[in-house]
Amino acid sequence: MQPEYICPFCRSPIGMNDVNVSTDIALCRTCGKTSSFALVSGNASVSLEAIDRIPMHMQVARDPVLGKTITYRKKSAILLFLIPFTAFWSGMSMWGIYGTQLASGHFDLGKSLFGLPFLIGTVILVSVILFLLLGKWQIRLHRGEGEVFLGIGPLGWTRRFTYNRETRIALRNSSVRSNNTPLQAIVVQNGDDEFMFGATLTQEAKQFIAATLLQETQTAPLNSPSPFSTGFI
Ligand SMILES: [Zn+2]
């Protein structure tokens, strides 16, 4: 994936060809202005100082064998709406369509088929609620090998990446948007390979994780132990 940088003056995308990393200059073809590449790419915002403040909802564990583990659990405010909504919507539709059949002991095929979308909707809503209640992000870092997990208990998605002393860590605009504004993701860059994650985390959490990664890369092996992995969360 080609990274997209945004001009700080006119918000137009800046292509890689118009970026000179060694002189730290990015040229915007739309408005003709130049800006600092470090600023445009978001690299300027990763600072080791962020490591001194562990953000809310975050835990850090260090283990000589397993390495460093960052766990992030945050209950979303949307639950305050989602739980009563699901209880009402699912409760009404499930009782009205299936509950009444069970209560009367009389099976109605037409009614049952009509209720399937409501049943599927209920399963999805309950899954989303469980994820928001119990879900976690977990980032493991150990001697050049990193792992990002997003899920509940052992169930979820795991993505792996590698890092070494040459790896660049940045916060950069991603394709994930909130209110039409691109959210920054944590970027682990090994040469041309990019590994991005964490766009939906809070800015504080991203800065802390990025700072931890930056610190880890400084003490990491000189070369990656294994090839880069790809995938999406
Ligand atoms: Zn511009």
XYZ file of C-alpha atoms and ligand atoms in Angstrom:
234
model
C 0.000 0.000 0.000
C 1.338 3.422 -0.975
C 1.305 5.743 2.042
C -0.677 8.928 1.634
C 0.568 12.162 3.106
C -1.664 15.177 3.498
C -0.621 18.762 2.763
C -1.004 20.774 6.017
C -2.003 23.880 3.997
C -4.686 22.645 1.587
C -5.318 19.041 2.789
C -4.475 17.588 -0.668
C -2.661 14.253 -0.837
C 1.087 14.413 -1.497
C 2.617 11.592 -3.546
C 5.790 9.744 -2.526
C 7.545 11.207 -5.608
C 7.158 14.691 -4.172
C 8.756 13.760 -0.873
C 12.467 14.043 -0.168
C 13.116 12.291 3.127
C 16.828 13.172 3.367
C 16.187 16.917 3.082
C 12.900 16.624 5.034
C 10.865 18.410 2.338
C 7.432 17.517 0.965
C 6.070 19.446 -2.024
C 2.330 19.830 -2.562
C 1.455 19.856 -6.296
C -1.963 21.352 -5.625
C -1.024 24.548 -3.785
C 2.722 24.591 -4.551
C 3.805 24.954 -0.903
C 6.539 22.905 0.733
C 6.382 21.529 4.240
C 8.451 19.392 6.578
C 8.174 15.713 5.666
C 8.518 14.716 9.316
C 5.515 16.894 10.086
C 3.477 15.706 7.097
C 4.122 12.040 7.794
C 3.404 12.472 11.469
C 6.879 11.256 12.460
C 7.380 14.369 14.536
C 4.681 13.343 16.971
C 6.381 10.181 18.295
C 8.340 11.168 21.362
C 9.977 8.968 23.978
C 8.535 11.273 26.629
C 5.108 9.694 26.132
C 6.477 6.541 27.765
C 6.499 8.164 31.201
C 2.717 8.436 31.333
C 0.816 5.168 31.086
C -2.601 6.147 29.669
C -5.894 5.210 31.305
C -7.201 1.707 30.590
C -3.696 0.514 29.759
C -1.443 -1.966 31.521
C 2.189 -2.723 30.837
C 3.828 -5.993 31.872
C 7.495 -6.865 31.525
C 8.720 -10.420 31.548
C 12.289 -11.579 30.865
C 11.025 -14.499 28.756
C 7.861 -13.130 27.128
C 9.066 -9.572 26.700
C 6.894 -6.515 27.049
C 3.095 -6.734 26.861
C 0.811 -3.723 26.572
C -2.869 -4.418 27.221
C -5.561 -1.881 26.467
C -9.184 -2.256 27.526
C -11.612 0.574 27.202
C -15.361 0.311 27.480
C -16.924 2.454 24.819
C -19.521 5.067 25.781
C -21.677 3.704 22.951
C -22.599 0.813 25.288
C -24.795 3.212 27.262
C -26.990 3.387 24.177
C -26.384 -0.048 22.709
C -27.331 -2.172 25.719
C -30.768 -0.601 26.366
C -31.436 -0.443 22.613
C -30.616 -4.132 22.125
C -32.596 -5.155 25.200
C -35.640 -3.302 23.884
C -35.374 -4.034 20.128
C -34.261 -7.650 20.440
C -36.487 -8.293 23.435
C -39.599 -7.043 21.643
C -38.897 -8.738 18.305
C -37.657 -12.039 19.752
C -40.579 -12.307 22.167
C -43.120 -11.166 19.576
C -41.910 -13.578 16.883
C -40.470 -16.617 18.675
C -41.447 -16.220 22.332
C -45.157 -16.282 21.557
C -44.743 -19.456 19.464
C -42.866 -21.186 22.285
C -45.423 -20.031 24.843
C -48.368 -21.331 22.813
C -46.524 -24.457 21.630
C -47.637 -23.707 18.073
C -44.982 -23.388 15.325
C -45.642 -20.785 12.642
C -43.269 -21.155 9.641
C -44.153 -17.827 7.986
C -43.686 -15.899 11.211
C -40.432 -17.730 11.974
C -38.968 -16.933 8.535
C -40.083 -13.310 8.848
C -38.204 -13.166 12.159
C -34.858 -14.398 10.774
C -33.451 -10.904 10.025
C -34.346 -9.905 13.597
C -32.623 -13.023 14.912
C -29.490 -12.281 12.865
C -29.599 -8.633 13.980
C -29.816 -9.741 17.602
C -26.819 -12.071 17.247
C -24.771 -9.256 15.672
C -25.795 -6.684 18.301
C -25.019 -9.066 21.177
C -21.611 -9.908 19.617
C -20.787 -6.214 19.276
C -21.798 -5.605 22.902
C -19.672 -8.527 24.132
C -16.714 -7.255 22.159
C -17.113 -3.710 23.484
C -17.471 -5.034 27.050
C -14.729 -7.670 27.053
C -12.559 -6.909 24.028
C -8.945 -5.879 24.335
C -5.935 -4.808 22.350
C -2.715 -6.541 23.257
C 0.681 -5.631 21.888
C 3.608 -7.947 22.612
C 7.172 -6.938 21.907
C 10.088 -9.263 22.306
C 13.557 -9.121 20.757
C 12.556 -7.843 17.349
C 9.261 -9.672 17.083
C 5.973 -7.908 17.606
C 2.409 -9.114 17.838
C -0.860 -7.192 17.776
C -3.950 -8.954 19.092
C -7.499 -7.625 18.984
C -10.276 -9.783 20.414
C -11.962 -11.387 23.407
C -10.045 -13.877 25.554
C -8.246 -16.195 23.113
C -10.641 -15.350 20.244
C -9.619 -12.623 17.866
C -7.170 -11.497 15.243
C -3.431 -11.645 15.664
C -1.000 -9.894 13.346
C 2.757 -10.172 13.550
C 5.522 -7.823 12.570
C 9.247 -7.514 13.080
C 11.427 -4.618 14.101
C 15.111 -3.873 14.358
C 17.335 -0.875 14.954
C 16.671 0.406 11.422
C 12.881 0.311 11.840
C 11.068 3.635 11.763
C 8.089 4.227 14.028
C 5.536 6.878 13.131
C 1.975 8.004 13.658
C 0.387 8.660 10.315
C -3.047 9.318 8.832
C -4.747 6.047 7.934
C -7.705 5.144 5.736
C -9.857 4.832 8.886
C -11.984 7.943 9.326
C -14.005 9.425 12.144
C -16.349 12.338 11.305
C -14.585 12.577 7.915
C -11.191 13.154 9.541
C -8.537 10.493 8.957
C -7.449 8.774 12.176
C -3.747 8.315 12.762
C -2.407 4.784 12.914
C 0.811 3.485 14.413
C 3.226 2.679 11.581
C 6.123 0.236 11.816
C 8.253 0.762 8.732
C 10.986 -1.619 7.612
C 12.326 -0.271 4.332
C 9.371 -0.384 1.924
C 7.314 -2.626 4.187
C 4.734 -0.962 6.335
C 2.741 -2.418 9.185
C -0.108 -0.218 10.409
C -2.410 -0.740 13.370
C -4.321 0.911 16.173
C -6.170 3.662 14.260
C -9.216 3.355 16.525
C -7.233 3.666 19.779
C -7.204 6.986 21.641
C -4.461 9.442 20.678
C -2.886 9.034 24.120
C -2.779 5.246 23.752
C -1.277 5.502 20.255
C 1.436 7.875 21.448
C 2.313 5.596 24.338
C 2.478 2.465 22.159
C 4.484 4.293 19.476
C 6.932 5.578 22.103
C 7.298 2.069 23.566
C 7.955 0.689 20.068
C 10.524 3.417 19.438
C 12.305 2.518 22.657
C 12.194 -1.193 21.798
C 13.662 -0.617 18.325
C 16.650 1.109 19.904
C 17.570 -2.014 21.852
C 16.391 -4.509 19.205
C 18.650 -6.821 17.191
C 20.393 -5.193 14.222
C 18.414 -7.252 11.714
C 14.927 -8.712 11.662
C 14.839 -12.371 12.705
C 12.060 -13.333 10.273
C 10.279 -11.967 7.192
C 7.637 -9.329 7.492
C 4.049 -10.466 7.835
C 1.021 -8.868 6.235
C -2.637 -8.675 7.144
C -5.258 -6.310 8.424
C -7.077 -5.531 11.599
Zn -1.226 21.951 -0.584
